[in-house]
mmCIF file of C-alpha atoms and ligand atoms in Angstrom:
data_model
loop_
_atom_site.group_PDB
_atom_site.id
_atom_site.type_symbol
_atom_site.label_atom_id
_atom_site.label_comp_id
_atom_site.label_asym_id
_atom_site.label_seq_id
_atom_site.Cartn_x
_atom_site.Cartn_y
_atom_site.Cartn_z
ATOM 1 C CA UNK A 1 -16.068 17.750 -0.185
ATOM 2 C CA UNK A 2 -18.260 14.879 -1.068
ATOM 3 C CA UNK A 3 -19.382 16.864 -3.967
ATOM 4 C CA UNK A 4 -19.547 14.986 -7.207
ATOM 5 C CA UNK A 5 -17.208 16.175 -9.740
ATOM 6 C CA UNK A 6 -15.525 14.218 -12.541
ATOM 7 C CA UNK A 7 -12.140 15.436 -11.516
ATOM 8 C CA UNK A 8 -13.029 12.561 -8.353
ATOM 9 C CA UNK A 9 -12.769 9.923 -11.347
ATOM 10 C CA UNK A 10 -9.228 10.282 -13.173
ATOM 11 C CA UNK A 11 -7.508 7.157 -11.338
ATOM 12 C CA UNK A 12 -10.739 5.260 -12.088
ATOM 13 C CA UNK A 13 -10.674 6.158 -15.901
ATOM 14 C CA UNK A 14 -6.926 6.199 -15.971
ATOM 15 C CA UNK A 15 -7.045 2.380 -14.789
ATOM 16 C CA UNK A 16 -9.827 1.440 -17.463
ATOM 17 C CA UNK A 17 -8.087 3.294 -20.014
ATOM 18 C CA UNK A 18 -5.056 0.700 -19.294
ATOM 19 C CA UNK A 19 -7.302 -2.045 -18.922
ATOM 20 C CA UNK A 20 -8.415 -1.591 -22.844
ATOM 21 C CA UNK A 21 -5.474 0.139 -23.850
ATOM 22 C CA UNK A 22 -2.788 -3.204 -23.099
ATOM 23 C CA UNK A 23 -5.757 -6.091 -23.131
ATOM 24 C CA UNK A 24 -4.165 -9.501 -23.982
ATOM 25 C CA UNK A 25 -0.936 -7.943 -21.782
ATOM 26 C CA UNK A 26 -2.500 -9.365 -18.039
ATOM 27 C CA UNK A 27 -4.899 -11.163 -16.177
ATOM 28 C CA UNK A 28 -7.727 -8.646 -14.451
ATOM 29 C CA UNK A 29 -11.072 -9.532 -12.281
ATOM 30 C CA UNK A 30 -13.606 -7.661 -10.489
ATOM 31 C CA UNK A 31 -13.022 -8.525 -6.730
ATOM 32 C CA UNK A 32 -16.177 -6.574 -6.472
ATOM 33 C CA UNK A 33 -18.800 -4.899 -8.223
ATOM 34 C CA UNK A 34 -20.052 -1.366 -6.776
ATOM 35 C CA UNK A 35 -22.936 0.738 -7.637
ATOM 36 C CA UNK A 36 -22.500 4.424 -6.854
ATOM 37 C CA UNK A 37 -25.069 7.258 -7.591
ATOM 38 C CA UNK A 38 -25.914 5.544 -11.385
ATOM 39 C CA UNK A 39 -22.385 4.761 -11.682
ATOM 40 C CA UNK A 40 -20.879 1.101 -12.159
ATOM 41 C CA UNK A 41 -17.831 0.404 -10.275
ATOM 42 C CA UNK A 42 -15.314 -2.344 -9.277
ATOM 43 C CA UNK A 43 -12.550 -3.388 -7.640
ATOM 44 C CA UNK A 44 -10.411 -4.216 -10.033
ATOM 45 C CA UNK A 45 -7.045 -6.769 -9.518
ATOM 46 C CA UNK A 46 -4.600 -6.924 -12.199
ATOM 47 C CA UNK A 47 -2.162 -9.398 -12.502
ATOM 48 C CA UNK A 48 0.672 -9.992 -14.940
ATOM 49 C CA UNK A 49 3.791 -12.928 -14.811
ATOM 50 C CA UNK A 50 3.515 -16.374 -13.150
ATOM 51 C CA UNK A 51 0.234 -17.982 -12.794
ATOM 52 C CA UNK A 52 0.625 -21.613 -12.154
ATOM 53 C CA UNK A 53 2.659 -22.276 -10.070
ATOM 54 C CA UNK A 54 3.780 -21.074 -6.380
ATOM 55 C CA UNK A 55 6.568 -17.899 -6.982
ATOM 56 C CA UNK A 56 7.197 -14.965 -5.171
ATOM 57 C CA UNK A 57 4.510 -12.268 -5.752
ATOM 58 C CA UNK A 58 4.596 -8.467 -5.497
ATOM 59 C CA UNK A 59 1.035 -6.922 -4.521
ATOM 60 C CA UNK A 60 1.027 -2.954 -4.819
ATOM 61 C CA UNK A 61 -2.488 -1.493 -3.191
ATOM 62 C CA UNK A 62 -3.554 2.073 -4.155
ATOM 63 C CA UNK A 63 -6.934 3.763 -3.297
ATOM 64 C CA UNK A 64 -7.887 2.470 0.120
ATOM 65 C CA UNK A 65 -8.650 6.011 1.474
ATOM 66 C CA UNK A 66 -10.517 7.988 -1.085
ATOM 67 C CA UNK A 67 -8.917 11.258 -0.682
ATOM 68 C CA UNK A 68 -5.656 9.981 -0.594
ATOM 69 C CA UNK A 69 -5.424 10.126 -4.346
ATOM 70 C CA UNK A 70 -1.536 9.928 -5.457
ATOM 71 C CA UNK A 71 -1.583 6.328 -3.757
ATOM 72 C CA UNK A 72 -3.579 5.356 -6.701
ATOM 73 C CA UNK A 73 -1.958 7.333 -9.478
ATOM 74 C CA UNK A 74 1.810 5.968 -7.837
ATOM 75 C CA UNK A 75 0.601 2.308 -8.338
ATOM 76 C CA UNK A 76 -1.006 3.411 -11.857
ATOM 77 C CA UNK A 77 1.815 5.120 -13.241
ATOM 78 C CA UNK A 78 4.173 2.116 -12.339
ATOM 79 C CA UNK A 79 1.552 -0.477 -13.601
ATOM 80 C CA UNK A 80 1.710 1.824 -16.801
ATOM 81 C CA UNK A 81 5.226 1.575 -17.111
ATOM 82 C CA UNK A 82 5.766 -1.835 -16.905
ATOM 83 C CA UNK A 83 3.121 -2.658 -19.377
ATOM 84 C CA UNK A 84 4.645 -0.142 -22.073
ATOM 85 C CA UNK A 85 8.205 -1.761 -21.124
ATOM 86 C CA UNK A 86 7.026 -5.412 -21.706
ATOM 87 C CA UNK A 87 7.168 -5.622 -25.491
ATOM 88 C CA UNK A 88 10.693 -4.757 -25.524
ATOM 89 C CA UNK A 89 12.144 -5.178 -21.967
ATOM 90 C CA UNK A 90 13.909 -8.817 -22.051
ATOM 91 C CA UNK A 91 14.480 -8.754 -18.208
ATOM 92 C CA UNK A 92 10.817 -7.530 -16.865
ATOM 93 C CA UNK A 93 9.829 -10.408 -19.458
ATOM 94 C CA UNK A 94 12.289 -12.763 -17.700
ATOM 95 C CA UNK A 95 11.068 -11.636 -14.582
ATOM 96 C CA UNK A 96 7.500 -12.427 -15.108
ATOM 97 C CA UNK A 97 8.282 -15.698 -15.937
ATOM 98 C CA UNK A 98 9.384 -16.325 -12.281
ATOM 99 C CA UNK A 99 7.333 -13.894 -10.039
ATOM 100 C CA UNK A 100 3.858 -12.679 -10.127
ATOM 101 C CA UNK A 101 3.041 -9.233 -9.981
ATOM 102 C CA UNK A 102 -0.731 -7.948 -8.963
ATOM 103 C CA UNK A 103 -1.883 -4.849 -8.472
ATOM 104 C CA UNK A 104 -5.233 -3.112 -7.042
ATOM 105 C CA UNK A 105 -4.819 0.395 -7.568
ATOM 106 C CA UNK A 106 -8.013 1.667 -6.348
ATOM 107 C CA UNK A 107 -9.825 -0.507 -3.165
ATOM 108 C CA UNK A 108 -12.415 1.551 -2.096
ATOM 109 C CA UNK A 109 -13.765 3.283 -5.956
ATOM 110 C CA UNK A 110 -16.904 5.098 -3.946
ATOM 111 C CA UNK A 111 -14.595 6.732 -2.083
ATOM 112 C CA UNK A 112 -12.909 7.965 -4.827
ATOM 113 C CA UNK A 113 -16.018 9.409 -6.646
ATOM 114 C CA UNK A 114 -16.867 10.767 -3.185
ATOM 115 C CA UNK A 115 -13.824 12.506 -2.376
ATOM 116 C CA UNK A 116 -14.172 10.847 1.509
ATOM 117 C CA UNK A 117 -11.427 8.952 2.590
ATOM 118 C CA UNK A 118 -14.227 6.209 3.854
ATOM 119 C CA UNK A 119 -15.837 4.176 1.397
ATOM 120 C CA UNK A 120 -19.860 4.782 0.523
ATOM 121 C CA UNK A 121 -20.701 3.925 4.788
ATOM 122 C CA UNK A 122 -18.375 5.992 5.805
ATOM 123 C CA UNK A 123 -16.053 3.563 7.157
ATOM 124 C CA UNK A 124 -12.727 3.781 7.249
ATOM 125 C CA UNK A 125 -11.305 0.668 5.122
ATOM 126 C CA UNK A 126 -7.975 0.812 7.304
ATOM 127 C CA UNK A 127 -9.792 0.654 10.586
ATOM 128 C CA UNK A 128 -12.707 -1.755 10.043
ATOM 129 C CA UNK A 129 -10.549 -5.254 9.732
ATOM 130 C CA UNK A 130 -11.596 -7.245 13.013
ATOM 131 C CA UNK A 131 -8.305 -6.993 15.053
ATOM 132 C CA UNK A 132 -8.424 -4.751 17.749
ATOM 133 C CA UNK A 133 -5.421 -2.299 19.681
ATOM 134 C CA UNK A 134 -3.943 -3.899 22.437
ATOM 135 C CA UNK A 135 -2.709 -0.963 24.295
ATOM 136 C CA UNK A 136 -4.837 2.760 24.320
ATOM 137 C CA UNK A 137 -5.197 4.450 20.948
ATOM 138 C CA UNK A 138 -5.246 7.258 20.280
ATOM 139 C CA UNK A 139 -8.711 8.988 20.529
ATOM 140 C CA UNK A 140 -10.541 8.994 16.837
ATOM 141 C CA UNK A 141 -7.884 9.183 15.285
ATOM 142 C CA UNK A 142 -6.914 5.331 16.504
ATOM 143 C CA UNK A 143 -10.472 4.042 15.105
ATOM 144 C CA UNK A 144 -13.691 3.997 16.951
ATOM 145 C CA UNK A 145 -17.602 3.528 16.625
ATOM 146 C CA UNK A 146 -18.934 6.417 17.649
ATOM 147 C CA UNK A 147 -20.956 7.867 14.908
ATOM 148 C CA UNK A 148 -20.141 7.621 11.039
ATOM 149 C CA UNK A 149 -20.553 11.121 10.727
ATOM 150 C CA UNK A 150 -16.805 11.705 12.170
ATOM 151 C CA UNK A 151 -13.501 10.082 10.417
ATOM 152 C CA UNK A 152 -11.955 7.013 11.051
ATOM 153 C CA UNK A 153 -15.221 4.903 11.815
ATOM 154 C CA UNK A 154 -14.716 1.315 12.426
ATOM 155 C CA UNK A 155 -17.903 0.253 11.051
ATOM 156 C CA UNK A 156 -20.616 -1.998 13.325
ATOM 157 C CA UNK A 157 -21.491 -4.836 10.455
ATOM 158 C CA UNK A 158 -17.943 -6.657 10.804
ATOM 159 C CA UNK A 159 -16.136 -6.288 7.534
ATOM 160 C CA UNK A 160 -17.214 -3.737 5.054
ATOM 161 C CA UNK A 161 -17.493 -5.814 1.450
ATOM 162 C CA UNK A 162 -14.359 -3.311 0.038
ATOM 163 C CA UNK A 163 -12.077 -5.047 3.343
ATOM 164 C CA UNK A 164 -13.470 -8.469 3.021
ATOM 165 C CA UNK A 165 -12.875 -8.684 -0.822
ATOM 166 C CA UNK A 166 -8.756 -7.315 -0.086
ATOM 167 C CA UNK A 167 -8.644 -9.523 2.629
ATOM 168 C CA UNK A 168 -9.804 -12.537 0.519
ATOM 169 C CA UNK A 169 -7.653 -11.782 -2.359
ATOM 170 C CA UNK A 170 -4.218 -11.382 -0.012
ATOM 171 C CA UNK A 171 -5.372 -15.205 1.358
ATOM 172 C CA UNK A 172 -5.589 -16.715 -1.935
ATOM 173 C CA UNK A 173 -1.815 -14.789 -2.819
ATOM 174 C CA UNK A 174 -0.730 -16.232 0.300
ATOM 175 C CA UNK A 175 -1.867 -19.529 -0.398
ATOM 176 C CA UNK A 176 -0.241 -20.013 -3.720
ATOM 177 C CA UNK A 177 2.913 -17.699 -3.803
ATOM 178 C CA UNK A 178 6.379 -18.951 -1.830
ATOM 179 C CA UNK A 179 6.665 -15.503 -0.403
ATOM 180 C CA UNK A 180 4.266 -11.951 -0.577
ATOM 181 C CA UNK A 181 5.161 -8.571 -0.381
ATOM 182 C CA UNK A 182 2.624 -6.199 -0.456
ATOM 183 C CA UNK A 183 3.005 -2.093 -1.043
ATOM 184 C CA UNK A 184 0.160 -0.086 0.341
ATOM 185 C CA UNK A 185 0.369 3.189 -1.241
ATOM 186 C CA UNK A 186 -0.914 6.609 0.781
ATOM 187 C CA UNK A 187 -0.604 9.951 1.934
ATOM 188 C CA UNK A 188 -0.869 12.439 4.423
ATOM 189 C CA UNK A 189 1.093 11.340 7.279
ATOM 190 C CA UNK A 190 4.340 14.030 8.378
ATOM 191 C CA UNK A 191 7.041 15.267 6.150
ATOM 192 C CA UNK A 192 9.150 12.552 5.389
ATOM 193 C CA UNK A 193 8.284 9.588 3.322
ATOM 194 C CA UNK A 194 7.329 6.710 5.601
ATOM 195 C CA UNK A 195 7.389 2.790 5.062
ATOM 196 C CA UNK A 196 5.672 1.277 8.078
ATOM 197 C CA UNK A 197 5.116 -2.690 8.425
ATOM 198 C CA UNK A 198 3.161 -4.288 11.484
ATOM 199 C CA UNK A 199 2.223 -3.774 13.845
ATOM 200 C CA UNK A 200 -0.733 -1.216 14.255
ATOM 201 C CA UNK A 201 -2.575 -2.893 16.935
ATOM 202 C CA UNK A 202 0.728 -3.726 19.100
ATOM 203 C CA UNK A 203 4.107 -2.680 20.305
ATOM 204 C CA UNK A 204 5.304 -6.110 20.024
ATOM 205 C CA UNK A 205 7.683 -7.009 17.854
ATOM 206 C CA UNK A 206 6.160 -8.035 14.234
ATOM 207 C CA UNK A 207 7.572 -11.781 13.817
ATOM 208 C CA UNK A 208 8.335 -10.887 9.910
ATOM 209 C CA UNK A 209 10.747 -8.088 10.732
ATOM 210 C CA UNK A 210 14.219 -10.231 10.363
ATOM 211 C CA UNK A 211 12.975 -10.272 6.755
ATOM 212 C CA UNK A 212 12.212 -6.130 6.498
ATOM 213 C CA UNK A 213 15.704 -5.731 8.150
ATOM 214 C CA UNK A 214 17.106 -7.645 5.211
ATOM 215 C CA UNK A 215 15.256 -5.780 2.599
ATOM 216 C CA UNK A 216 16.038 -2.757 3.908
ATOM 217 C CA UNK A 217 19.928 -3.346 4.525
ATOM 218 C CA UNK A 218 19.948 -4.581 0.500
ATOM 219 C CA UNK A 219 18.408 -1.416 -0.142
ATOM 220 C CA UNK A 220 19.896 0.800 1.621
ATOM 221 C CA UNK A 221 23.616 -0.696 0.278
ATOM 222 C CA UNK A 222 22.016 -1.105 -3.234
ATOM 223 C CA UNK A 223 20.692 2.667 -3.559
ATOM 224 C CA UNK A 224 22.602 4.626 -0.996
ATOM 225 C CA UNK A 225 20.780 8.037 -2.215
ATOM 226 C CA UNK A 226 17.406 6.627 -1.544
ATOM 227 C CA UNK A 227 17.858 7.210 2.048
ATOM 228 C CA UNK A 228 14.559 9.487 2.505
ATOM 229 C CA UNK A 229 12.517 6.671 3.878
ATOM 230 C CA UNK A 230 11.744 5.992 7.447
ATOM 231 C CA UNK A 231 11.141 2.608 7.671
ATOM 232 C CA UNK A 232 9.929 1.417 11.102
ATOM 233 C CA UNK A 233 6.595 -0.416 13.044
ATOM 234 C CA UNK A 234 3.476 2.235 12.896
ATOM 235 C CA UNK A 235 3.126 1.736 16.620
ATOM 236 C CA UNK A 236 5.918 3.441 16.786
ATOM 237 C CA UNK A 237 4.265 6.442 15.467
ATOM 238 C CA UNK A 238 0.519 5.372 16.459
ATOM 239 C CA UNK A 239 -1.278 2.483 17.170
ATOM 240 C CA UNK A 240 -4.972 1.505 15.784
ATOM 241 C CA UNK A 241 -7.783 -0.725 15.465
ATOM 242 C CA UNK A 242 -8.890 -2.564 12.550
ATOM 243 C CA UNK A 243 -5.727 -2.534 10.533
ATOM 244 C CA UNK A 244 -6.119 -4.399 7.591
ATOM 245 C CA UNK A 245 -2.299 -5.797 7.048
ATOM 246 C CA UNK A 246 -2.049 -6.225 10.824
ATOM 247 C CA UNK A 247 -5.098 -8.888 10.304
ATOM 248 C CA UNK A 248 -3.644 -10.190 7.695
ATOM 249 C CA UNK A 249 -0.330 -10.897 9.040
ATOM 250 C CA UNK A 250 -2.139 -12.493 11.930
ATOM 251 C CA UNK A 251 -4.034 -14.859 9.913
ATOM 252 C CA UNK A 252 -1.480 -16.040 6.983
ATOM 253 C CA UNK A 253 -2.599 -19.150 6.039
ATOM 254 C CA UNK A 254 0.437 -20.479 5.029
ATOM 255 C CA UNK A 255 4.259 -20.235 7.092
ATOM 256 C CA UNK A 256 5.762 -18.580 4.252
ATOM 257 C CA UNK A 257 6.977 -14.780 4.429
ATOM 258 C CA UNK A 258 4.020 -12.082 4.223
ATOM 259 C CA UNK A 259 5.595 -8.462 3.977
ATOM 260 C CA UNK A 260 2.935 -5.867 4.384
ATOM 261 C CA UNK A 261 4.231 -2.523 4.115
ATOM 262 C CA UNK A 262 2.483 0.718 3.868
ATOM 263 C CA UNK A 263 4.550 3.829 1.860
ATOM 264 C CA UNK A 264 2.542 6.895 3.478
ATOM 265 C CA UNK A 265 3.866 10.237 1.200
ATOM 266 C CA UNK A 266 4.831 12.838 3.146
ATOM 267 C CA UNK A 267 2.535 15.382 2.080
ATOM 268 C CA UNK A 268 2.943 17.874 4.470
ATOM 269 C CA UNK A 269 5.884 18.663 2.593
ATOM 270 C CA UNK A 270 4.219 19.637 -0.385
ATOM 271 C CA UNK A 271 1.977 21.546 1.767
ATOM 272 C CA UNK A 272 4.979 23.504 3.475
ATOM 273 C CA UNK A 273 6.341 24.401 -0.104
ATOM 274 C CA UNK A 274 2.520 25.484 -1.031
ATOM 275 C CA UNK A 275 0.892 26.672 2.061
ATOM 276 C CA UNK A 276 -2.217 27.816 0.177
ATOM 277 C CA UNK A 277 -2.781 24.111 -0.130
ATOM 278 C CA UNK A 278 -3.600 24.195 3.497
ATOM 279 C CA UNK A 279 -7.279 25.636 2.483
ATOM 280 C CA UNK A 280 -7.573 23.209 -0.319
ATOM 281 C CA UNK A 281 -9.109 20.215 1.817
ATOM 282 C CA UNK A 282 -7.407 17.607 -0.934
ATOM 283 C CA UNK A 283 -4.637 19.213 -0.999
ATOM 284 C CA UNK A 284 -3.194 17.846 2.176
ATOM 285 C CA UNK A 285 -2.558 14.641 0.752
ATOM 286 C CA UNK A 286 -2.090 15.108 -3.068
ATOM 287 C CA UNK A 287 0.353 17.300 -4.112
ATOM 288 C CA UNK A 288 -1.059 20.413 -6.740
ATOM 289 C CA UNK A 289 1.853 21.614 -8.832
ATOM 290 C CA UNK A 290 2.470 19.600 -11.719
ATOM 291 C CA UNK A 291 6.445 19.399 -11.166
ATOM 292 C CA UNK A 292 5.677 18.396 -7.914
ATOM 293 C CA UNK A 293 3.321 16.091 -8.685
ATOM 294 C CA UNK A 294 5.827 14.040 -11.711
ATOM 295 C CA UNK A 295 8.489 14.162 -8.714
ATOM 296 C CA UNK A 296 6.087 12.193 -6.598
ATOM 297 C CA UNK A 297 5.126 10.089 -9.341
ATOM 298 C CA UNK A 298 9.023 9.081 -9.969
ATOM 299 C CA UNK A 299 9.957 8.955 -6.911
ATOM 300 C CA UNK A 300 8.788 5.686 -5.940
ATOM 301 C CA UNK A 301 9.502 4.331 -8.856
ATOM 302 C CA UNK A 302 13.429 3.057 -7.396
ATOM 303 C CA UNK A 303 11.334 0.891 -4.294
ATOM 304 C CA UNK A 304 8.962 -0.111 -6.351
ATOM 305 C CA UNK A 305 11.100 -1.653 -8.450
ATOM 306 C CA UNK A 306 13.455 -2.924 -6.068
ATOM 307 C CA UNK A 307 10.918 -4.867 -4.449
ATOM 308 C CA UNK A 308 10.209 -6.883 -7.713
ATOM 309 C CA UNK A 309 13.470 -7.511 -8.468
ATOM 310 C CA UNK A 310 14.144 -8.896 -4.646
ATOM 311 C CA UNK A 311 11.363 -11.194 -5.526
ATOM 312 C CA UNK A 312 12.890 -12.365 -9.073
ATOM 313 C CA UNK A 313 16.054 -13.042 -6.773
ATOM 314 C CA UNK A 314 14.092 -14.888 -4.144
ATOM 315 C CA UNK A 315 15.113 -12.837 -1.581
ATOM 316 C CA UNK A 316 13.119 -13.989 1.226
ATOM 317 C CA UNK A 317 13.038 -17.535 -0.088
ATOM 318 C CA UNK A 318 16.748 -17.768 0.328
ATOM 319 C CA UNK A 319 16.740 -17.064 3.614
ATOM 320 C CA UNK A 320 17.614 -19.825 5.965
ATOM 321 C CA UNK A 321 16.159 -20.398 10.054
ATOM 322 C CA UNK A 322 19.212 -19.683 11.532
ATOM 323 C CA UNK A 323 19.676 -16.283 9.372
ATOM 324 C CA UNK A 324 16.549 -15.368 9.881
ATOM 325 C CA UNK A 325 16.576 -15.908 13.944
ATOM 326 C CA UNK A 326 19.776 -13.651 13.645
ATOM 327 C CA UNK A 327 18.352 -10.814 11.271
ATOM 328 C CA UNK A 328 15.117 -10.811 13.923
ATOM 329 C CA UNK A 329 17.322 -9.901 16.678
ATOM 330 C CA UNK A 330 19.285 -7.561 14.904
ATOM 331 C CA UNK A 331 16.069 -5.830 13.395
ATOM 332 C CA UNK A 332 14.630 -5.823 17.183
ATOM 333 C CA UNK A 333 17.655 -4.430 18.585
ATOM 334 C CA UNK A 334 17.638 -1.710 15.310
ATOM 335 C CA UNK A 335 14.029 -0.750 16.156
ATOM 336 C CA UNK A 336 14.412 -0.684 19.679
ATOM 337 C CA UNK A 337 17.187 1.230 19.432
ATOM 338 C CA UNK A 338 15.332 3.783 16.555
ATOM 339 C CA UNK A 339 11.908 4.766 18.215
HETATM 340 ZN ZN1 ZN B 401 -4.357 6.454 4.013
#
């Protein structure tokens, strides 16, 4: 662990590979410009479809912890896909013409080189936005500032420049996009593939979950063998400081819908199948057999996609105040009822 190997850097190359490979095919920018051990680095956004004017948008986030690998490669392999699709697919190309799709596949790059989950201060990116619990976390685990030598540091300096640069970039999606749903791809959490949404900090009830309910009763009718996600708040699993999506659902500029979600892989699974893993530090959240590791890789692909077509269809646009005050009490009443 934190040894340097070049193994560390495959979702980094893999992402400048398509960067060079499909130029001409998207929009990308540094959000932020690293320097690692000799090595240049960035934080790099891709966007592709609607630029001009305010449309739905679909953000997918890989990369935020370091170790958590097949977050990034998820949100790769899907960015892949769609850019070898768009010469010939007539609805993606439709599609783009009404939504905007970005992508950040790897946040925290020193991480990644690292092999840490934190980025090069050893802060955890996913505790170190400036929102704090309201109720008891739990201990470490929940986020502290103790020392940086143990996991899940909150940092002292406010926002690390890997948080601030996310943070910035969701505000200027929120700003000029009639609705954003975000995907925050990682791993490690249970066996069963998890989709959590706000809050983190709280057990109240996240104001935007009338619109998850929808979302996930469309899905749920739409692909009725996709049932292997548990979708619910992650206070209802733990609560923490610092959550970055929590923050930002706090402070959306704008009154439109913001849909943070966070898919966390259930790689104990893979570890349960492969128990050798277990002495493989890495190998608790990336999964090490290569037919294991293309059923990860396509079995996403079905949400993924879903939530871009839900966009093209205006999903969360279309909904009207007095729906959306009934879906809220139905999806507190579901949650309540599921915890
Ligand atoms: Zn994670």
């Amino acid at each position: 662990m934190g040894k340097f190997s070049f193994e560390h850097s495959f979702e980094i190359d893999t992402l400048k590979r398509l960067i060079a490979h499909h130029q001409g095919k998207f929009r990308h920018q540094s959000l932020l410009d690293l320097h690692y051990r000799g090595e240049s680095l960035s934080v790099t956004a891709i966007e592709l479809g609607l630029q001009d004017k305010p449309c739905p948008t679909v953000l997918f986030v890989g990369g935020v912890h370091g170790v958590e690998r097949i977050g990034a490669q998820v949100v790769l392999s899907f960015l892949g896909s769609l850019l070898n699709r768009l010469p010939w697919d007539r609805h993606l190309q439709a599609l783009l013409k009404e939504v905007r799709l970005s992508f950040v596949p790897v946040a925290n790059p020193v991480g990644f080189l690292q092999g840490s989950r934190s980025n090069g201060n050893h802060v955890d990116l996913m505790r170190n936005a400036p929102i704090d619990a309201e109720e008891k976390v739990t201990f470490l685990v929940g986020g502290h500032r103790l020392t940086n030598k143990l996991p899940w540091y909150r940092g002292k300096n406010g926002m690390e420049t890997e948080t601030k640069v996310l943070v910035d970039y969701v505000h200027e999606l929120q700003k000029t996009s009639t609705s954003v749903t975000a995907l925050d791809a990682h791993s490690g959490f249970g066996l069963a593939d998890h989709i959590w949404f706000p809050y983190a900090h709280t057990k109240k009830p996240f104001e935007g979950m009338g619109y998850i309910y929808h979302l996930k009763q469309l899905f749920d009718r739409g692909y009725p063998h996709h049932g292997h996600y548990k979708i619910a708040p992650q206070s209802h699993y733990y609560q923490t400081h610092g959550d970055i999506w929590d923050y930002l659902a706090k402070a959306n500029p704008s009154d439109r819908p913001f849909i943070p979600l966070t898919l966390e892989m259930g790689s104990w699974a893979w570890v349960k199948k492969n128990p050798r893993q277990i002495f493989n530090f890495s190998g608790y959240f990336n999964p090490q057999k290569t037919h294991r590791h293309h059923r990860i890789l396509r079995r996403h692909v079905v949400l993924m996609q879903f939530l871009i077509e839900a966009a093209y269809a205006n999903v969360l646009e279309n909904i009207d105040t007095e729906q959306l005050g009934r879906l809220q009490v139905d999806a507190e009443r579901h949650w309540a009822r599921n915890r």
